[in-house]
PDB file of C-alpha atoms in Angstrom:
ATOM      1  CA  UNK A   1       0.000   0.000   0.000  1.00 50.00           C
ATOM      2  CA  UNK A   2       1.418   3.404  -1.033  1.00 51.00           C
ATOM      3  CA  UNK A   3       1.687   5.664   2.034  1.00 55.00           C
ATOM      4  CA  UNK A   4       1.121   8.725  -0.165  1.00 51.00           C
ATOM      5  CA  UNK A   5      -2.437   7.580  -0.777  1.00 61.00           C
ATOM      6  CA  UNK A   6      -3.434   6.984   2.844  1.00 72.00           C
ATOM      7  CA  UNK A   7      -4.114   8.963   5.974  1.00 86.00           C
ATOM      8  CA  UNK A   8      -2.260   8.056   9.146  1.00 92.00           C
ATOM      9  CA  UNK A   9      -4.853   7.779  11.876  1.00 94.00           C
ATOM     10  CA  UNK A  10      -4.686   7.411  15.655  1.00 92.00           C
ATOM     11  CA  UNK A  11      -8.081   5.740  16.006  1.00 92.00           C
ATOM     12  CA  UNK A  12     -10.107   3.130  14.133  1.00 94.00           C
ATOM     13  CA  UNK A  13     -13.443   4.684  15.012  1.00 88.00           C
ATOM     14  CA  UNK A  14     -13.746   6.721  11.835  1.00 81.00           C
ATOM     15  CA  UNK A  15     -16.208   9.448  11.009  1.00 82.00           C
ATOM     16  CA  UNK A  16     -19.831   8.267  10.942  1.00 87.00           C
ATOM     17  CA  UNK A  17     -18.567   4.735  11.566  1.00 89.00           C
ATOM     18  CA  UNK A  18     -16.514   4.610   8.354  1.00 94.00           C
ATOM     19  CA  UNK A  19     -12.760   4.716   7.792  1.00 96.00           C
ATOM     20  CA  UNK A  20     -11.163   4.521   4.359  1.00 95.00           C
ATOM     21  CA  UNK A  21      -7.660   4.796   2.860  1.00 96.00           C
ATOM     22  CA  UNK A  22      -5.948   4.700   6.212  1.00 96.00           C
ATOM     23  CA  UNK A  23      -2.828   3.480   7.996  1.00 97.00           C
ATOM     24  CA  UNK A  24      -2.931   2.647  11.710  1.00 97.00           C
ATOM     25  CA  UNK A  25       0.525   1.756  12.981  1.00 97.00           C
ATOM     26  CA  UNK A  26       2.374   0.911  16.169  1.00 96.00           C
ATOM     27  CA  UNK A  27      -0.440   1.410  18.679  1.00 96.00           C
ATOM     28  CA  UNK A  28      -0.062  -0.279  22.075  1.00 97.00           C
ATOM     29  CA  UNK A  29      -3.441  -0.489  23.787  1.00 96.00           C
ATOM     30  CA  UNK A  30      -4.672  -1.922  27.040  1.00 96.00           C
ATOM     31  CA  UNK A  31      -8.062  -2.515  25.400  1.00 96.00           C
ATOM     32  CA  UNK A  32      -9.491  -2.153  21.908  1.00 96.00           C
ATOM     33  CA  UNK A  33     -13.277  -2.054  21.612  1.00 96.00           C
ATOM     34  CA  UNK A  34     -14.812  -1.506  18.202  1.00 96.00           C
ATOM     35  CA  UNK A  35     -18.429  -2.005  17.077  1.00 96.00           C
ATOM     36  CA  UNK A  36     -20.589  -1.036  14.121  1.00 95.00           C
ATOM     37  CA  UNK A  37     -17.644   0.223  12.051  1.00 96.00           C
ATOM     38  CA  UNK A  38     -16.768  -0.149   8.367  1.00 97.00           C
ATOM     39  CA  UNK A  39     -13.048  -0.263   7.530  1.00 97.00           C
ATOM     40  CA  UNK A  40     -11.990  -0.080   3.886  1.00 97.00           C
ATOM     41  CA  UNK A  41      -8.679   0.027   1.996  1.00 98.00           C
ATOM     42  CA  UNK A  42      -6.472   0.228   5.030  1.00 97.00           C
ATOM     43  CA  UNK A  43      -3.393  -1.160   6.728  1.00 98.00           C
ATOM     44  CA  UNK A  44      -3.045  -1.982  10.422  1.00 98.00           C
ATOM     45  CA  UNK A  45       0.531  -2.726  11.466  1.00 98.00           C
ATOM     46  CA  UNK A  46       2.243  -3.456  14.764  1.00 98.00           C
ATOM     47  CA  UNK A  47      -0.948  -3.118  16.799  1.00 98.00           C
ATOM     48  CA  UNK A  48      -0.613  -4.627  20.289  1.00 98.00           C
ATOM     49  CA  UNK A  49      -3.565  -5.102  22.625  1.00 97.00           C
ATOM     50  CA  UNK A  50      -4.048  -6.742  25.991  1.00 97.00           C
ATOM     51  CA  UNK A  51      -7.745  -7.202  25.242  1.00 97.00           C
ATOM     52  CA  UNK A  52      -9.710  -6.763  22.009  1.00 97.00           C
ATOM     53  CA  UNK A  53     -13.478  -6.852  21.546  1.00 98.00           C
ATOM     54  CA  UNK A  54     -14.579  -6.429  17.917  1.00 98.00           C
ATOM     55  CA  UNK A  55     -18.223  -6.759  16.922  1.00 98.00           C
ATOM     56  CA  UNK A  56     -20.508  -5.963  13.980  1.00 97.00           C
ATOM     57  CA  UNK A  57     -17.670  -4.871  11.698  1.00 98.00           C
ATOM     58  CA  UNK A  58     -17.377  -4.825   7.924  1.00 98.00           C
ATOM     59  CA  UNK A  59     -13.834  -4.949   6.551  1.00 98.00           C
ATOM     60  CA  UNK A  60     -12.925  -4.672   2.879  1.00 98.00           C
ATOM     61  CA  UNK A  61      -9.353  -4.666   1.538  1.00 98.00           C
ATOM     62  CA  UNK A  62      -7.672  -4.360   4.931  1.00 98.00           C
ATOM     63  CA  UNK A  63      -4.196  -5.669   5.813  1.00 98.00           C
ATOM     64  CA  UNK A  64      -3.116  -6.676   9.323  1.00 98.00           C
ATOM     65  CA  UNK A  65       0.634  -7.114   9.731  1.00 98.00           C
ATOM     66  CA  UNK A  66       2.744  -7.912  12.782  1.00 98.00           C
ATOM     67  CA  UNK A  67      -0.147  -7.441  15.203  1.00 98.00           C
ATOM     68  CA  UNK A  68      -0.457  -9.038  18.656  1.00 98.00           C
ATOM     69  CA  UNK A  69      -4.136  -9.194  19.587  1.00 97.00           C
ATOM     70  CA  UNK A  70      -4.353 -10.788  23.017  1.00 95.00           C
ATOM     71  CA  UNK A  71      -7.732 -11.908  24.376  1.00 96.00           C
ATOM     72  CA  UNK A  72      -9.364 -11.280  21.009  1.00 98.00           C
ATOM     73  CA  UNK A  73     -13.113 -11.810  20.680  1.00 98.00           C
ATOM     74  CA  UNK A  74     -14.381 -11.064  17.180  1.00 98.00           C
ATOM     75  CA  UNK A  75     -18.066 -11.568  16.438  1.00 98.00           C
ATOM     76  CA  UNK A  76     -20.909 -10.944  13.991  1.00 98.00           C
ATOM     77  CA  UNK A  77     -18.785  -9.445  11.197  1.00 98.00           C
ATOM     78  CA  UNK A  78     -17.879  -9.781   7.538  1.00 98.00           C
ATOM     79  CA  UNK A  79     -14.283  -9.756   6.289  1.00 98.00           C
ATOM     80  CA  UNK A  80     -13.698  -9.395   2.567  1.00 98.00           C
ATOM     81  CA  UNK A  81     -10.252  -9.292   0.913  1.00 98.00           C
ATOM     82  CA  UNK A  82      -8.523  -9.181   4.287  1.00 98.00           C
ATOM     83  CA  UNK A  83      -5.029 -10.470   5.026  1.00 98.00           C
ATOM     84  CA  UNK A  84      -3.383 -11.282   8.345  1.00 98.00           C
ATOM     85  CA  UNK A  85       0.403 -11.602   8.100  1.00 98.00           C
ATOM     86  CA  UNK A  86       2.683 -12.621  10.993  1.00 98.00           C
ATOM     87  CA  UNK A  87      -0.012 -11.850  13.548  1.00 98.00           C
ATOM     88  CA  UNK A  88      -0.283 -13.363  17.018  1.00 98.00           C
ATOM     89  CA  UNK A  89      -3.849 -14.171  18.116  1.00 98.00           C
ATOM     90  CA  UNK A  90      -3.502 -16.878  20.736  1.00 98.00           C
ATOM     91  CA  UNK A  91      -6.807 -18.147  22.103  1.00 97.00           C
ATOM     92  CA  UNK A  92      -8.793 -15.844  19.822  1.00 98.00           C
ATOM     93  CA  UNK A  93     -12.553 -16.362  19.657  1.00 98.00           C
ATOM     94  CA  UNK A  94     -14.084 -15.951  16.192  1.00 98.00           C
ATOM     95  CA  UNK A  95     -17.871 -16.219  16.242  1.00 98.00           C
ATOM     96  CA  UNK A  96     -20.520 -15.690  13.554  1.00 97.00           C
ATOM     97  CA  UNK A  97     -17.941 -14.398  11.050  1.00 97.00           C
ATOM     98  CA  UNK A  98     -18.224 -14.463   7.260  1.00 97.00           C
ATOM     99  CA  UNK A  99     -14.882 -14.789   5.454  1.00 97.00           C
ATOM    100  CA  UNK A 100     -14.658 -13.775   1.779  1.00 97.00           C
ATOM    101  CA  UNK A 101     -11.176 -13.950   0.242  1.00 97.00           C
ATOM    102  CA  UNK A 102      -9.279 -13.950   3.525  1.00 98.00           C
ATOM    103  CA  UNK A 103      -5.659 -15.052   4.038  1.00 98.00           C
ATOM    104  CA  UNK A 104      -3.847 -15.928   7.266  1.00 98.00           C
ATOM    105  CA  UNK A 105      -0.101 -16.095   6.574  1.00 98.00           C
ATOM    106  CA  UNK A 106       2.428 -17.094   9.234  1.00 98.00           C
ATOM    107  CA  UNK A 107       0.017 -16.396  12.102  1.00 98.00           C
ATOM    108  CA  UNK A 108      -0.109 -17.853  15.629  1.00 98.00           C
ATOM    109  CA  UNK A 109      -3.674 -19.065  16.223  1.00 98.00           C
ATOM    110  CA  UNK A 110      -3.046 -21.676  18.898  1.00 98.00           C
ATOM    111  CA  UNK A 111      -6.131 -22.423  21.051  1.00 98.00           C
ATOM    112  CA  UNK A 112      -8.287 -20.259  18.787  1.00 98.00           C
ATOM    113  CA  UNK A 113     -11.974 -21.097  18.443  1.00 98.00           C
ATOM    114  CA  UNK A 114     -13.882 -20.619  15.185  1.00 98.00           C
ATOM    115  CA  UNK A 115     -17.598 -20.989  15.931  1.00 98.00           C
ATOM    116  CA  UNK A 116     -20.289 -20.802  13.242  1.00 96.00           C
ATOM    117  CA  UNK A 117     -17.855 -19.287  10.774  1.00 97.00           C
ATOM    118  CA  UNK A 118     -19.041 -19.103   7.172  1.00 95.00           C
ATOM    119  CA  UNK A 119     -17.137 -18.641   3.915  1.00 95.00           C
ATOM    120  CA  UNK A 120     -18.416 -16.925   0.788  1.00 92.00           C
ATOM    121  CA  UNK A 121     -15.048 -16.860  -0.990  1.00 93.00           C
ATOM    122  CA  UNK A 122     -11.611 -18.407  -0.711  1.00 96.00           C
ATOM    123  CA  UNK A 123      -9.947 -18.683   2.698  1.00 97.00           C
ATOM    124  CA  UNK A 124      -6.319 -19.726   3.140  1.00 98.00           C
ATOM    125  CA  UNK A 125      -4.348 -20.583   6.263  1.00 98.00           C
ATOM    126  CA  UNK A 126      -0.693 -20.801   5.210  1.00 98.00           C
ATOM    127  CA  UNK A 127       2.250 -21.652   7.490  1.00 98.00           C
ATOM    128  CA  UNK A 128       0.175 -20.919  10.580  1.00 98.00           C
ATOM    129  CA  UNK A 129       0.160 -22.514  14.008  1.00 98.00           C
ATOM    130  CA  UNK A 130      -3.306 -23.871  14.783  1.00 98.00           C
ATOM    131  CA  UNK A 131      -2.358 -26.087  17.718  1.00 98.00           C
ATOM    132  CA  UNK A 132      -5.452 -27.049  19.728  1.00 98.00           C
ATOM    133  CA  UNK A 133      -7.629 -24.759  17.618  1.00 98.00           C
ATOM    134  CA  UNK A 134     -11.314 -25.654  17.392  1.00 98.00           C
ATOM    135  CA  UNK A 135     -13.618 -25.361  14.392  1.00 97.00           C
ATOM    136  CA  UNK A 136     -17.209 -25.649  15.624  1.00 97.00           C
ATOM    137  CA  UNK A 137     -20.474 -25.766  13.638  1.00 95.00           C
ATOM    138  CA  UNK A 138     -19.103 -23.731  10.762  1.00 92.00           C
ATOM    139  CA  UNK A 139     -19.329 -23.956   6.997  1.00 94.00           C
ATOM    140  CA  UNK A 140     -15.820 -24.329   5.578  1.00 93.00           C
ATOM    141  CA  UNK A 141     -16.941 -26.052   2.413  1.00 88.00           C
ATOM    142  CA  UNK A 142     -15.466 -25.003  -0.915  1.00 78.00           C
ATOM    143  CA  UNK A 143     -12.526 -22.689  -1.425  1.00 90.00           C
ATOM    144  CA  UNK A 144     -10.890 -23.229   1.972  1.00 96.00           C
ATOM    145  CA  UNK A 145      -7.298 -24.448   2.191  1.00 97.00           C
ATOM    146  CA  UNK A 146      -5.056 -25.121   5.167  1.00 98.00           C
ATOM    147  CA  UNK A 147      -1.463 -25.565   4.017  1.00 97.00           C
ATOM    148  CA  UNK A 148       1.792 -26.233   5.878  1.00 98.00           C
ATOM    149  CA  UNK A 149       0.165 -25.547   9.250  1.00 98.00           C
ATOM    150  CA  UNK A 150       0.667 -27.052  12.697  1.00 98.00           C
ATOM    151  CA  UNK A 151      -2.626 -28.845  13.384  1.00 98.00           C
ATOM    152  CA  UNK A 152      -1.607 -30.766  16.512  1.00 97.00           C
ATOM    153  CA  UNK A 153      -4.791 -31.457  18.524  1.00 97.00           C
ATOM    154  CA  UNK A 154      -6.842 -29.183  16.263  1.00 98.00           C
ATOM    155  CA  UNK A 155     -10.467 -30.291  16.472  1.00 97.00           C
ATOM    156  CA  UNK A 156     -13.328 -30.182  13.981  1.00 96.00           C
ATOM    157  CA  UNK A 157     -16.928 -30.659  15.088  1.00 95.00           C
ATOM    158  CA  UNK A 158     -20.322 -30.140  13.478  1.00 91.00           C
ATOM    159  CA  UNK A 159     -20.788 -27.987  10.389  1.00 91.00           C
ATOM    160  CA  UNK A 160     -19.733 -28.718   6.819  1.00 93.00           C
ATOM    161  CA  UNK A 161     -16.233 -29.262   5.476  1.00 94.00           C
ATOM    162  CA  UNK A 162     -16.856 -30.548   1.950  1.00 94.00           C
ATOM    163  CA  UNK A 163     -13.903 -29.661  -0.266  1.00 95.00           C
ATOM    164  CA  UNK A 164     -11.739 -28.444   2.618  1.00 96.00           C
ATOM    165  CA  UNK A 165      -8.195 -28.809   1.262  1.00 97.00           C
ATOM    166  CA  UNK A 166      -5.855 -30.202   3.905  1.00 97.00           C
ATOM    167  CA  UNK A 167      -2.994 -31.161   1.621  1.00 96.00           C
ATOM    168  CA  UNK A 168       0.470 -30.262   2.859  1.00 96.00           C
ATOM    169  CA  UNK A 169      -0.175 -30.843   6.572  1.00 97.00           C
ATOM    170  CA  UNK A 170       0.643 -33.485   9.160  1.00 97.00           C
ATOM    171  CA  UNK A 171      -2.803 -34.865  10.034  1.00 96.00           C
ATOM    172  CA  UNK A 172      -1.686 -37.342  12.687  1.00 95.00           C
ATOM    173  CA  UNK A 173      -2.718 -35.087  15.559  1.00 95.00           C
ATOM    174  CA  UNK A 174      -6.110 -33.776  14.454  1.00 96.00           C
ATOM    175  CA  UNK A 175      -9.378 -34.588  16.218  1.00 95.00           C
ATOM    176  CA  UNK A 176     -12.997 -34.852  15.086  1.00 94.00           C
ATOM    177  CA  UNK A 177     -12.485 -37.009  12.020  1.00 92.00           C
ATOM    178  CA  UNK A 178     -16.177 -37.875  11.913  1.00 90.00           C
ATOM    179  CA  UNK A 179     -16.948 -34.287  10.874  1.00 93.00           C
ATOM    180  CA  UNK A 180     -14.388 -34.224   8.074  1.00 93.00           C
ATOM    181  CA  UNK A 181     -16.392 -35.799   5.294  1.00 91.00           C
ATOM    182  CA  UNK A 182     -15.458 -35.121   1.660  1.00 93.00           C
ATOM    183  CA  UNK A 183     -12.228 -33.283   2.464  1.00 95.00           C
ATOM    184  CA  UNK A 184      -9.214 -33.243   0.130  1.00 96.00           C
ATOM    185  CA  UNK A 185      -5.888 -34.841   1.084  1.00 96.00           C
ATOM    186  CA  UNK A 186      -3.047 -36.483  -0.804  1.00 96.00           C
ATOM    187  CA  UNK A 187      -2.040 -40.152  -0.611  1.00 94.00           C
ATOM    188  CA  UNK A 188       1.011 -39.764   1.688  1.00 94.00           C
ATOM    189  CA  UNK A 189      -1.303 -38.247   4.335  1.00 93.00           C
ATOM    190  CA  UNK A 190      -3.298 -41.463   4.726  1.00 93.00           C
ATOM    191  CA  UNK A 191      -0.826 -42.812   7.282  1.00 93.00           C
ATOM    192  CA  UNK A 192      -1.174 -39.720   9.445  1.00 92.00           C
ATOM    193  CA  UNK A 193      -4.938 -39.843   9.131  1.00 91.00           C
ATOM    194  CA  UNK A 194      -4.905 -43.477  10.254  1.00 90.00           C
ATOM    195  CA  UNK A 195      -2.843 -42.499  13.296  1.00 91.00           C
ATOM    196  CA  UNK A 196      -5.318 -39.753  14.147  1.00 92.00           C
ATOM    197  CA  UNK A 197      -8.210 -42.212  13.816  1.00 86.00           C
ATOM    198  CA  UNK A 198      -6.500 -44.749  16.087  1.00 86.00           C
ATOM    199  CA  UNK A 199      -5.843 -42.082  18.725  1.00 88.00           C
ATOM    200  CA  UNK A 200      -9.400 -40.767  18.603  1.00 85.00           C
ATOM    201  CA  UNK A 201     -10.889 -44.239  18.856  1.00 82.00           C
ATOM    202  CA  UNK A 202      -8.444 -45.117  21.657  1.00 84.00           C
ATOM    203  CA  UNK A 203      -7.273 -48.123  19.699  1.00 81.00           C
ATOM    204  CA  UNK A 204      -4.446 -50.040  21.290  1.00 82.00           C
ATOM    205  CA  UNK A 205      -1.761 -51.186  18.883  1.00 80.00           C
ATOM    206  CA  UNK A 206       0.322 -54.193  19.940  1.00 79.00           C
ATOM    207  CA  UNK A 207       2.819 -56.452  18.178  1.00 84.00           C
ATOM    208  CA  UNK A 208       1.352 -59.337  16.230  1.00 80.00           C
ATOM    209  CA  UNK A 209       1.017 -62.658  18.063  1.00 79.00           C
ATOM    210  CA  UNK A 210       3.817 -65.069  17.268  1.00 75.00           C
TER     211      UNK A 210
END
């Protein structure tokens, strides 16, 4: 984004609940609370919060880079053409969110919960940590790819995952295989998937009888 075309702002509130062509950089906040706001064509970099509560937001063409959003709760919003790069969002709660062309690149999303998340366009998680993340009652069918991510103890439950592309990941530690119908994997991943199934079913593996 060309800095000559944007306004540097010290708040994301915006005038009349709208903020466009902006750059918000380096803020260190104890708490960020934002509701009923429309953010368009902007860049948010180096934002650090101890607590973030975001609700009823519409984002279009917004970039998040190098942000640390602790205790993030993001609900009832739509994100379109949004990218998160090298962001830390441990334990984040995403609820009732619609993703449309959203990319998470190199982000820390351990222990995050995605509840009733919907997709209306492509969504990509690339080189992210999703350890112990939970995907609950969402619709991640079609156009969603998780690639080269840490999925240890990540759990999928309820919802729809048809066409979810999980190629390029170690699947041996995932949970909730019963929900993952009609997903896409490659042949070398079958061994890891079998290990995940055995662990989930608490199957005991012993040497063959002589």
